[in-house]
Structure formats: C-alpha cells, structure tokens
PDB file of C-alpha atoms and ligand atoms in Angstrom:
ATOM      1  CA  MET O 682     -49.051  60.306-111.221  1.00 96.00           C
ATOM      2  CA  LEU O 683     -50.546  56.812-110.876  1.00 97.00           C
ATOM      3  CA  SER O 684     -53.645  56.066-108.905  1.00 98.00           C
ATOM      4  CA  LEU O 685     -55.349  52.649-108.315  1.00 98.00           C
ATOM      5  CA  SER O 686     -58.871  52.384-106.582  1.00 98.00           C
ATOM      6  CA  GLY O 687     -60.332  49.302-105.714  1.00 98.00           C
ATOM      7  CA  VAL O 688     -58.435  47.147-108.184  1.00 98.00           C
ATOM      8  CA  THR O 689     -59.362  43.472-108.220  1.00 98.00           C
ATOM      9  CA  LYS O 690     -58.624  40.365-110.278  1.00 98.00           C
ATOM     10  CA  GLN O 691     -60.635  37.167-110.240  1.00 97.00           C
ATOM     11  CA  ILE O 692     -58.844  34.204-111.830  1.00 95.00           C
ATOM     12  CA  GLY O 693     -61.285  31.643-112.075  1.00 92.00           C
ATOM     13  CA  GLY O 694     -62.472  30.966-108.372  1.00 92.00           C
ATOM     14  CA  LEU O 695     -59.337  32.906-107.082  1.00 95.00           C
ATOM     15  CA  THR O 696     -59.201  36.576-106.036  1.00 97.00           C
ATOM     16  CA  ALA O 697     -55.666  37.329-107.073  1.00 98.00           C
ATOM     17  CA  VAL O 698     -55.816  40.969-106.334  1.00 98.00           C
ATOM     18  CA  ASN O 699     -58.556  42.218-103.992  1.00 98.00           C
ATOM     19  CA  ASN O 700     -59.626  46.023-103.741  1.00 98.00           C
ATOM     20  CA  VAL O 701     -56.259  47.440-103.781  1.00 98.00           C
ATOM     21  CA  ASP O 702     -56.023  51.458-103.486  1.00 98.00           C
ATOM     22  CA  LEU O 703     -52.637  52.793-104.304  1.00 97.00           C
ATOM     23  CA  THR O 704     -51.318  56.162-105.167  1.00 96.00           C
ATOM     24  CA  MET O 705     -47.792  57.311-106.417  1.00 96.00           C
ATOM     25  CA  SER O 706     -46.250  60.557-107.030  1.00 94.00           C
ATOM     26  CA  THR O 707     -43.637  61.584-109.711  1.00 94.00           C
ATOM     27  CA  GLY O 708     -40.203  61.017-108.978  1.00 93.00           C
ATOM     28  CA  GLN O 709     -40.752  58.183-105.861  1.00 94.00           C
ATOM     29  CA  ILE O 710     -39.442  54.741-105.925  1.00 96.00           C
ATOM     30  CA  ILE O 711     -42.242  52.583-104.350  1.00 97.00           C
ATOM     31  CA  GLY O 712     -41.203  48.777-103.030  1.00 96.00           C
ATOM     32  CA  LEU O 713     -43.969  46.191-103.255  1.00 97.00           C
ATOM     33  CA  VAL O 714     -43.550  43.180-101.199  1.00 95.00           C
ATOM     34  CA  GLY O 715     -45.301  40.051 -99.956  1.00 94.00           C
ATOM     35  CA  PRO O 716     -45.462  36.470 -99.745  1.00 93.00           C
ATOM     36  CA  ASN O 717     -45.358  34.054-102.750  1.00 93.00           C
ATOM     37  CA  GLY O 718     -48.457  34.304-104.532  1.00 95.00           C
ATOM     38  CA  ALA O 719     -49.639  37.599-102.700  1.00 96.00           C
ATOM     39  CA  GLY O 720     -50.482  39.074-106.188  1.00 97.00           C
ATOM     40  CA  LYS O 721     -47.647  41.403-106.844  1.00 97.00           C
ATOM     41  CA  THR O 722     -46.892  40.506-110.437  1.00 97.00           C
ATOM     42  CA  THR O 723     -50.781  40.353-111.039  1.00 98.00           C
ATOM     43  CA  LEU O 724     -50.933  43.982-109.999  1.00 98.00           C
ATOM     44  CA  LEU O 725     -48.049  45.016-112.025  1.00 97.00           C
ATOM     45  CA  ASN O 726     -49.709  43.220-115.093  1.00 97.00           C
ATOM     46  CA  ILE O 727     -52.823  45.007-114.501  1.00 98.00           C
ATOM     47  CA  ILE O 728     -51.102  48.578-114.324  1.00 98.00           C
ATOM     48  CA  SER O 729     -49.041  47.747-117.472  1.00 97.00           C
ATOM     49  CA  GLY O 730     -52.212  46.615-119.543  1.00 97.00           C
ATOM     50  CA  MET O 731     -50.811  42.703-119.637  1.00 95.00           C
ATOM     51  CA  LEU O 732     -54.078  41.892-117.739  1.00 97.00           C
ATOM     52  CA  SER O 733     -57.440  43.522-117.421  1.00 97.00           C
ATOM     53  CA  PRO O 734     -58.672  44.159-114.042  1.00 97.00           C
ATOM     54  CA  THR O 735     -62.221  42.617-113.130  1.00 97.00           C
ATOM     55  CA  GLY O 736     -62.926  45.551-111.018  1.00 97.00           C
ATOM     56  CA  GLY O 737     -61.518  48.892-109.814  1.00 98.00           C
ATOM     57  CA  LYS O 738     -60.071  51.779-111.734  1.00 98.00           C
ATOM     58  CA  VAL O 739     -56.431  52.743-112.777  1.00 98.00           C
ATOM     59  CA  THR O 740     -55.621  56.472-113.517  1.00 98.00           C
ATOM     60  CA  PHE O 741     -52.350  57.342-114.864  1.00 98.00           C
ATOM     61  CA  LEU O 742     -51.278  61.170-115.502  1.00 97.00           C
ATOM     62  CA  ASN O 743     -55.062  62.255-114.942  1.00 96.00           C
ATOM     63  CA  GLU O 744     -56.299  59.446-117.898  1.00 97.00           C
ATOM     64  CA  ASP O 745     -58.446  56.462-116.949  1.00 98.00           C
ATOM     65  CA  ILE O 746     -56.253  53.350-118.621  1.00 98.00           C
ATOM     66  CA  THR O 747     -57.914  50.514-116.840  1.00 97.00           C
ATOM     67  CA  GLY O 748     -58.226  47.586-119.359  1.00 91.00           C
ATOM     68  CA  MET O 749     -56.173  49.630-122.064  1.00 96.00           C
ATOM     69  CA  SER O 750     -53.950  47.538-124.213  1.00 96.00           C
ATOM     70  CA  ALA O 751     -50.208  47.173-123.152  1.00 95.00           C
ATOM     71  CA  ASP O 752     -48.928  49.022-126.266  1.00 93.00           C
ATOM     72  CA  ARG O 753     -51.081  51.931-125.666  1.00 95.00           C
ATOM     73  CA  ILE O 754     -50.086  52.043-122.172  1.00 96.00           C
ATOM     74  CA  CYS O 755     -46.549  51.803-123.077  1.00 94.00           C
ATOM     75  CA  ARG O 756     -46.861  54.889-125.424  1.00 93.00           C
ATOM     76  CA  ARG O 757     -48.157  56.828-122.617  1.00 94.00           C
ATOM     77  CA  GLY O 758     -45.204  56.216-120.613  1.00 95.00           C
ATOM     78  CA  ILE O 759     -45.387  52.884-118.568  1.00 97.00           C
ATOM     79  CA  SER O 760     -43.050  50.092-119.062  1.00 96.00           C
ATOM     80  CA  LYS O 761     -42.020  47.056-117.141  1.00 95.00           C
ATOM     81  CA  THR O 762     -39.326  44.162-116.911  1.00 93.00           C
ATOM     82  CA  PHE O 763     -40.733  40.472-116.245  1.00 91.00           C
ATOM     83  CA  GLN O 764     -40.260  38.266-113.324  1.00 87.00           C
ATOM     84  CA  ILE O 765     -39.006  35.454-115.750  1.00 86.00           C
ATOM     85  CA  ALA O 766     -36.326  36.875-117.915  1.00 82.00           C
ATOM     86  CA  GLU O 767     -37.080  35.974-121.680  1.00 82.00           C
ATOM     87  CA  SER O 768     -36.663  37.697-124.923  1.00 87.00           C
ATOM     88  CA  PHE O 769     -37.055  37.245-128.519  1.00 90.00           C
ATOM     89  CA  PRO O 770     -34.607  34.008-128.860  1.00 93.00           C
ATOM     90  CA  ASN O 771     -33.588  34.607-132.503  1.00 95.00           C
ATOM     91  CA  LEU O 772     -33.016  38.515-132.232  1.00 96.00           C
ATOM     92  CA  SER O 773     -30.016  39.905-130.981  1.00 97.00           C
ATOM     93  CA  ALA O 774     -29.702  41.785-127.822  1.00 97.00           C
ATOM     94  CA  GLU O 775     -29.279  45.189-129.702  1.00 97.00           C
ATOM     95  CA  GLN O 776     -32.324  44.378-131.835  1.00 96.00           C
ATOM     96  CA  CYS O 777     -34.528  43.713-128.891  1.00 96.00           C
ATOM     97  CA  VAL O 778     -33.526  47.081-127.668  1.00 96.00           C
ATOM     98  CA  MET O 779     -34.195  48.838-130.868  1.00 95.00           C
ATOM     99  CA  ILE O 780     -37.868  47.412-131.093  1.00 93.00           C
ATOM    100  CA  GLY O 781     -38.485  49.367-127.941  1.00 92.00           C
ATOM    101  CA  VAL O 782     -36.940  52.542-129.292  1.00 94.00           C
ATOM    102  CA  LEU O 783     -38.752  52.218-132.610  1.00 92.00           C
ATOM    103  CA  PHE O 784     -42.145  51.270-131.269  1.00 88.00           C
ATOM    104  CA  GLY O 785     -42.382  51.971-127.546  1.00 85.00           C
ATOM    105  CA  ASN O 786     -43.580  55.581-127.721  1.00 79.00           C
ATOM    106  CA  THR O 787     -44.495  58.423-129.894  1.00 77.00           C
ATOM    107  CA  ARG O 788     -41.136  59.284-131.385  1.00 78.00           C
ATOM    108  CA  SER O 789     -40.235  57.979-134.963  1.00 78.00           C
ATOM    109  CA  PRO O 790     -36.459  57.859-134.985  1.00 82.00           C
ATOM    110  CA  ASP O 791     -34.764  56.374-138.324  1.00 89.00           C
ATOM    111  CA  MET O 792     -33.283  53.011-137.919  1.00 90.00           C
ATOM    112  CA  ARG O 793     -29.464  54.506-137.729  1.00 92.00           C
ATOM    113  CA  ASP O 794     -30.483  56.750-134.762  1.00 92.00           C
ATOM    114  CA  ALA O 795     -32.283  53.805-133.087  1.00 93.00           C
ATOM    115  CA  ARG O 796     -29.393  51.619-133.090  1.00 95.00           C
ATOM    116  CA  ALA O 797     -27.306  54.324-131.598  1.00 95.00           C
ATOM    117  CA  GLU O 798     -29.659  54.812-128.875  1.00 95.00           C
ATOM    118  CA  ALA O 799     -30.112  50.949-128.335  1.00 96.00           C
ATOM    119  CA  LEU O 800     -26.373  50.783-128.050  1.00 97.00           C
ATOM    120  CA  GLU O 801     -26.412  53.586-125.506  1.00 97.00           C
ATOM    121  CA  ILE O 802     -28.997  52.181-123.427  1.00 97.00           C
ATOM    122  CA  LEU O 803     -27.302  48.871-123.413  1.00 97.00           C
ATOM    123  CA  SER O 804     -24.060  50.391-122.045  1.00 97.00           C
ATOM    124  CA  PHE O 805     -26.205  52.287-119.587  1.00 96.00           C
ATOM    125  CA  VAL O 806     -27.383  49.182-117.840  1.00 95.00           C
ATOM    126  CA  ASN O 807     -23.907  47.373-118.081  1.00 93.00           C
ATOM    127  CA  PHE O 808     -24.671  45.044-121.012  1.00 96.00           C
ATOM    128  CA  PRO O 809     -21.361  43.914-121.953  1.00 96.00           C
ATOM    129  CA  GLY O 810     -20.743  45.671-125.485  1.00 95.00           C
ATOM    130  CA  GLU O 811     -19.289  42.852-127.222  1.00 97.00           C
ATOM    131  CA  LYS O 812     -22.639  40.636-126.877  1.00 97.00           C
ATOM    132  CA  ALA O 813     -24.694  43.479-128.403  1.00 97.00           C
ATOM    133  CA  GLY O 814     -24.777  41.501-131.739  1.00 97.00           C
ATOM    134  CA  THR O 815     -25.397  38.024-129.838  1.00 97.00           C
ATOM    135  CA  LEU O 816     -28.522  36.334-130.336  1.00 97.00           C
ATOM    136  CA  THR O 817     -30.607  36.445-126.951  1.00 96.00           C
ATOM    137  CA  ARG O 818     -31.001  32.636-126.819  1.00 96.00           C
ATOM    138  CA  ASN O 819     -27.290  32.638-126.179  1.00 96.00           C
ATOM    139  CA  LEU O 820     -27.165  35.019-123.169  1.00 96.00           C
ATOM    140  CA  ASN O 821     -26.874  34.044-119.634  1.00 93.00           C
ATOM    141  CA  VAL O 822     -29.560  35.037-117.071  1.00 89.00           C
ATOM    142  CA  VAL O 823     -27.546  38.307-115.842  1.00 90.00           C
ATOM    143  CA  GLU O 824     -27.321  39.521-119.591  1.00 93.00           C
ATOM    144  CA  LEU O 825     -31.012  38.794-119.875  1.00 93.00           C
ATOM    145  CA  LYS O 826     -31.792  40.783-116.888  1.00 91.00           C
ATOM    146  CA  ARG O 827     -29.759  43.775-118.233  1.00 93.00           C
ATOM    147  CA  LEU O 828     -31.455  43.348-121.619  1.00 95.00           C
ATOM    148  CA  GLN O 829     -34.643  43.308-119.821  1.00 94.00           C
ATOM    149  CA  LEU O 830     -33.975  46.694-118.277  1.00 95.00           C
ATOM    150  CA  ALA O 831     -32.619  48.048-121.358  1.00 96.00           C
ATOM    151  CA  ARG O 832     -35.555  47.176-123.370  1.00 96.00           C
ATOM    152  CA  ALA O 833     -37.901  48.618-120.569  1.00 96.00           C
ATOM    153  CA  LEU O 834     -35.899  51.800-120.603  1.00 96.00           C
ATOM    154  CA  ALA O 835     -35.877  51.944-124.436  1.00 95.00           C
ATOM    155  CA  SER O 836     -39.505  53.664-124.419  1.00 94.00           C
ATOM    156  CA  HIS O 837     -38.337  56.414-122.161  1.00 94.00           C
ATOM    157  CA  PRO O 838     -41.017  55.556-119.625  1.00 96.00           C
ATOM    158  CA  LYS O 839     -42.203  58.014-117.151  1.00 97.00           C
ATOM    159  CA  LEU O 840     -43.351  55.068-114.734  1.00 98.00           C
ATOM    160  CA  LEU O 841     -40.939  51.951-114.780  1.00 98.00           C
ATOM    161  CA  LEU O 842     -42.421  48.698-113.065  1.00 97.00           C
ATOM    162  CA  LEU O 843     -39.716  46.170-112.208  1.00 96.00           C
ATOM    163  CA  ASP O 844     -40.747  42.567-111.282  1.00 95.00           C
ATOM    164  CA  GLU O 845     -37.905  40.872-108.981  1.00 92.00           C
ATOM    165  CA  LEU O 846     -34.739  42.425-111.287  1.00 89.00           C
ATOM    166  CA  THR O 847     -32.121  41.590-108.670  1.00 86.00           C
ATOM    167  CA  THR O 848     -33.639  37.957-107.901  1.00 85.00           C
ATOM    168  CA  GLY O 849     -30.896  35.541-109.143  1.00 81.00           C
ATOM    169  CA  LEU O 850     -28.046  38.295-109.084  1.00 84.00           C
ATOM    170  CA  ASN O 851     -25.030  37.725-106.637  1.00 87.00           C
ATOM    171  CA  PRO O 852     -24.821  40.498-104.261  1.00 87.00           C
ATOM    172  CA  LYS O 853     -22.139  42.783-106.115  1.00 88.00           C
ATOM    173  CA  GLU O 854     -24.521  42.282-109.223  1.00 87.00           C
ATOM    174  CA  SER O 855     -27.547  43.406-106.855  1.00 86.00           C
ATOM    175  CA  SER O 856     -25.780  46.401-105.546  1.00 87.00           C
ATOM    176  CA  GLU O 857     -24.900  47.207-109.085  1.00 88.00           C
ATOM    177  CA  ALA O 858     -28.634  47.047-109.937  1.00 88.00           C
ATOM    178  CA  VAL O 859     -29.579  49.145-106.734  1.00 90.00           C
ATOM    179  CA  ASP O 860     -27.412  52.034-108.200  1.00 91.00           C
ATOM    180  CA  LEU O 861     -28.782  51.684-111.561  1.00 93.00           C
ATOM    181  CA  ILE O 862     -32.339  51.756-109.992  1.00 94.00           C
ATOM    182  CA  ARG O 863     -31.568  55.146-108.280  1.00 93.00           C
ATOM    183  CA  LYS O 864     -29.833  56.337-111.178  1.00 94.00           C
ATOM    184  CA  ILE O 865     -32.882  55.749-113.357  1.00 95.00           C
ATOM    185  CA  ARG O 866     -34.997  57.715-110.623  1.00 95.00           C
ATOM    186  CA  ASP O 867     -32.684  60.606-110.618  1.00 94.00           C
ATOM    187  CA  GLY O 868     -33.075  60.767-114.392  1.00 93.00           C
ATOM    188  CA  GLY O 869     -36.812  61.586-113.502  1.00 94.00           C
ATOM    189  CA  THR O 870     -38.430  57.942-114.098  1.00 96.00           C
ATOM    190  CA  SER O 871     -40.687  56.820-110.999  1.00 97.00           C
ATOM    191  CA  ILE O 872     -40.352  53.107-110.146  1.00 97.00           C
ATOM    192  CA  LEU O 873     -42.562  50.639-108.762  1.00 98.00           C
ATOM    193  CA  ILE O 874     -40.538  47.768-107.654  1.00 97.00           C
ATOM    194  CA  ILE O 875     -41.119  44.119-106.559  1.00 96.00           C
ATOM    195  CA  GLU O 876     -38.569  42.522-104.538  1.00 91.00           C
ATOM    196  CA  HIS O 877     -38.259  39.817-102.063  1.00 87.00           C
ATOM    197  CA  VAL O 878     -34.552  40.918-100.886  1.00 85.00           C
ATOM    198  CA  MET O 879     -35.446  43.306 -98.200  1.00 85.00           C
ATOM    199  CA  SER O 880     -32.064  45.154 -97.909  1.00 83.00           C
ATOM    200  CA  VAL O 881     -32.844  46.089-101.628  1.00 87.00           C
ATOM    201  CA  ILE O 882     -36.022  47.385-101.020  1.00 90.00           C
ATOM    202  CA  MET O 883     -35.264  49.264 -97.737  1.00 88.00           C
ATOM    203  CA  GLY O 884     -32.089  50.828 -99.750  1.00 86.00           C
ATOM    204  CA  VAL O 885     -34.002  52.263-102.610  1.00 92.00           C
ATOM    205  CA  SER O 886     -37.863  52.684-101.502  1.00 95.00           C
ATOM    206  CA  ASN O 887     -39.469  55.961-100.425  1.00 95.00           C
ATOM    207  CA  ARG O 888     -42.492  54.114 -99.353  1.00 96.00           C
ATOM    208  CA  ILE O 889     -43.300  50.173 -99.069  1.00 96.00           C
ATOM    209  CA  VAL O 890     -46.508  48.502 -99.817  1.00 97.00           C
ATOM    210  CA  VAL O 891     -47.283  45.100 -98.791  1.00 96.00           C
ATOM    211  CA  LEU O 892     -49.701  42.663-100.261  1.00 97.00           C
ATOM    212  CA  ASP O 893     -51.048  39.521 -98.581  1.00 95.00           C
ATOM    213  CA  HIS O 894     -53.533  36.938-100.232  1.00 96.00           C
ATOM    214  CA  GLY O 895     -54.144  39.834-102.838  1.00 97.00           C
ATOM    215  CA  GLU O 896     -54.940  42.490-100.305  1.00 97.00           C
ATOM    216  CA  LYS O 897     -52.832  45.368 -99.211  1.00 97.00           C
ATOM    217  CA  ILE O 898     -52.092  45.229 -95.610  1.00 96.00           C
ATOM    218  CA  ALA O 899     -49.330  48.206 -95.175  1.00 95.00           C
ATOM    219  CA  ASP O 900     -48.507  51.084 -97.083  1.00 96.00           C
ATOM    220  CA  GLY O 901     -45.978  53.531 -95.452  1.00 96.00           C
ATOM    221  CA  PHE O 902     -42.471  54.702 -94.790  1.00 95.00           C
ATOM    222  CA  PRO O 903     -39.996  51.860 -94.828  1.00 93.00           C
ATOM    223  CA  HIS O 904     -39.107  52.018 -91.159  1.00 91.00           C
ATOM    224  CA  ASP O 905     -42.817  52.118 -90.263  1.00 93.00           C
ATOM    225  CA  VAL O 906     -43.683  49.119 -92.683  1.00 93.00           C
ATOM    226  CA  VAL O 907     -40.869  46.777 -91.367  1.00 90.00           C
ATOM    227  CA  ASN O 908     -41.705  47.539 -87.521  1.00 90.00           C
ATOM    228  CA  ASN O 909     -45.646  46.730 -88.313  1.00 90.00           C
ATOM    229  CA  GLN O 910     -46.714  43.496 -86.462  1.00 90.00           C
ATOM    230  CA  ARG O 911     -48.993  42.407 -89.135  1.00 90.00           C
ATOM    231  CA  VAL O 912     -46.542  42.760 -91.735  1.00 90.00           C
ATOM    232  CA  ILE O 913     -43.642  40.704 -89.421  1.00 90.00           C
ATOM    233  CA  ASP O 914     -46.287  37.960 -88.654  1.00 88.00           C
ATOM    234  CA  THR O 915     -47.367  37.306 -92.476  1.00 86.00           C
ATOM    235  CA  TYR O 916     -44.158  38.030 -94.136  1.00 83.00           C
ATOM    236  CA  LEU O 917     -41.082  39.073 -92.562  1.00 82.00           C
ATOM    237  CA  GLY O 918     -40.927  36.685 -89.916  1.00 78.00           C
ATOM    238  CA  ASP O 919     -40.738  33.769 -92.767  1.00 61.00           C
ATOM    239  CA  ILE O 920     -37.918  35.032 -94.780  1.00 58.00           C
ATOM    240  CA  ASP O 921     -34.332  35.623 -94.222  1.00 52.00           C
ATOM    241  CA  ALA O 922     -34.948  39.469 -94.429  1.00 48.00           C
ATOM    242  CA  PHE O 923     -31.788  41.124 -93.868  1.00 46.00           C
TER     243      PHE O 923
HETATM  244  N1  ATP G1146     -53.054  33.026-115.058  1.00 76.53           N
HETATM  245  C1  ATP G1146     -53.227  32.412-113.914  1.00 76.53           C
HETATM  246  N2  ATP G1146     -53.920  31.522-113.916  1.00 76.53           N
HETATM  247  C2  ATP G1146     -54.404  30.865-112.389  1.00 76.53           C
HETATM  248  N3  ATP G1146     -53.760  31.311-111.321  1.00 76.53           N
HETATM  249  C3  ATP G1146     -52.981  32.397-111.437  1.00 76.53           C
HETATM  250  C4  ATP G1146     -52.593  33.125-112.785  1.00 76.53           C
HETATM  251  N4  ATP G1146     -51.740  34.085-112.427  1.00 76.53           N
HETATM  252  C5  ATP G1146     -51.683  34.157-111.268  1.00 76.53           C
HETATM  253  N5  ATP G1146     -52.473  33.110-110.636  1.00 76.53           N
HETATM  254  C6  ATP G1146     -52.373  33.097-109.233  1.00 76.53           C
HETATM  255  O1  ATP G1146     -52.884  34.479-108.372  1.00 76.53           O
HETATM  256  C7  ATP G1146     -52.289  34.746-107.119  1.00 76.53           C
HETATM  257  C8  ATP G1146     -50.981  35.636-107.319  1.00 76.53           C
HETATM  258  O2  ATP G1146     -50.190  35.504-108.159  1.00 76.53           O
HETATM  259  P1  ATP G1146     -48.758  36.183-108.493  1.00 76.53           P
HETATM  260  O3  ATP G1146     -47.992  35.892-109.546  1.00 76.53           O
HETATM  261  O4  ATP G1146     -49.552  37.948-108.837  1.00 76.53           O
HETATM  262  O5  ATP G1146     -48.202  36.406-107.106  1.00 76.53           O
HETATM  263  P2  ATP G1146     -46.808  37.132-106.715  1.00 76.53           P
HETATM  264  O6  ATP G1146     -46.823  37.847-105.348  1.00 76.53           O
HETATM  265  O7  ATP G1146     -46.130  37.873-107.786  1.00 76.53           O
HETATM  266  O8  ATP G1146     -46.116  35.862-106.354  1.00 76.53           O
HETATM  267  P3  ATP G1146     -44.450  35.501-106.375  1.00 76.53           P
HETATM  268  O9  ATP G1146     -43.581  36.312-105.170  1.00 76.53           O
HETATM  269  O10 ATP G1146     -44.415  34.165-106.234  1.00 76.53           O
HETATM  270  O11 ATP G1146     -44.068  35.946-107.727  1.00 76.53           O
HETATM  271  C9  ATP G1146     -51.416  33.153-106.919  1.00 76.53           C
HETATM  272  O12 ATP G1146     -52.411  32.392-106.130  1.00 76.53           O
HETATM  273  C10 ATP G1146     -51.342  32.664-108.345  1.00 76.53           C
HETATM  274  O13 ATP G1146     -51.420  31.148-108.082  1.00 76.53           O
HETATM  275 MG1   MG G1147     -44.423  37.612-108.730  1.00 76.53          MG
END
C-alpha cells in the first residue's frame, strides 16, 4: 500500500529525516516511535504532502506521490491528525467535519447528506452530540482530539496517519481511543500511528518502527522491537514505558 524509499528531509542544516525506507501493507497498524525530535512528525508530514521531501520517493497504491500537494494526496486516500489539536476557531464542530465530507475525496454529496454524514462520524468517535453546533474555539482538548479524528475520517481514508492522538488523554479516554483505532482498522483503514505511550503502541500495532535522529533504527514485530538493545538504549531506557 505505502512504500517509502530513501526519504530524506533537510531543514536548514538539520537532517530531520534521513534516508528512511518503510513499507506498509493494507489492513495493518504500524506504530512509529522514537525520542523527541526524532523526525516522526516530519515523516508523517511528508507522507501526507504537508511537506516535500528533499530526497527519496513515496509510493501509495502504486502511484508516485512524492511532493504531491496535501489536498491531492487526501483525495487519493491518505488523511492525518495533527500533534497539536487545532481547528477552524469560528466554525462549529459539525461544519469542520462537513468540509472533509464535501471536499476530502472524489464523491460530491449534497449539503444535507454531508451534514448527516458529519454527525454520524462525530458520533462514531464519541464526540458529545450536544456540542456538534459549538464553535471549535469553545471546545476542550479532548473534544478537539475527537473532532480531529472525525475530520480525518470524513474523507474516507484508506490510510490514516495519527500523530499522538492519545497524548493528554487520561487512561480511560486513552483506552477508548485504542478501541476506536482498532474499530477503524477493522473497517478496512490502515493506520500509521505515532505515540509515546508504549502500552498503546504495543496494544494496537502489527509492527513497530523506531526513528532516532531522523534514521530508522528498528522495524519489526512489537515484541522483538522492545527487546532490541539499541531501542532500549536510545529510547525505552529514557521513558516511563509501561
Ligand atoms: N519547521 C522546522 N524548522 C526547523 N526545524 C524543524 C522544523 N520542523 C522540525 N524541525 C526539527 O526537525 C527535527 C524533527 O522534528 P519532528 O517534529 O519531526 O520530531 P518528532 O519525532 O515528531 O518529535 P516529538 O516527539 O517531540 O513530536 C527536530 O530536531 C525539530 O526541531
Ligand atoms: Mg512530533
């Protein structure tokens, strides 16, 4: 489904992502982990078209999408949530999701259908129904996180990129998010997820990829990766992993 080969991003004098190869099959959940500043968000931004790589190639469903604009990549079936939950402050939650329904893929539903679908997606992500009409600047961080996920799902992605979706959630909310992530995968969407909470990553991932200083240092089954000495030395040793 997705293949990265030699993907590199230079930002000024810094190599934020360095020569990363990665492949992903349909129906998988891949966990992407690594220390702060490892290049995880930059890599997701490259896949989704928010950033162009300075080297390498990104292929999605047998098409070269390297450097393609984010809106075109979205219409081809990739959407993402953002590490910092933000939204259009003066639109309601429902309107934000409707934008994705209306413009995020090649279908063209009418406004009434788009609204009904937006409400359905908000309910799927457990967004409080009574706040669908609330301006997003009045939502709390948990509601903004749910809204982000709803917005990303609105385009009916084949591949969903999640950047720290559960950060800032309490254990109960986090476990609800994990259930939701599994439900999305069971519905046929593949998922690439960045997360610092190892119990979340271990619980959902078919495979774990580890970045450090922009380079991929491990890629394999969860059990093998967490027992990899280099991963323990560079990452797991430093965090309160479990
Ligand atoms: N726009 C930018 N300008 C300058 N440096 C940047 C920019 N974006 C990212 N970087 C740098 O690139 C490196 C990778 O950053 P990135 O945000 O991808 O890391 P990350 O793995 O997502 O970290 P975190 O776990 O803290 O979210 C960091 O050193 C960061 O400071
Ligand atoms: Mg990040």
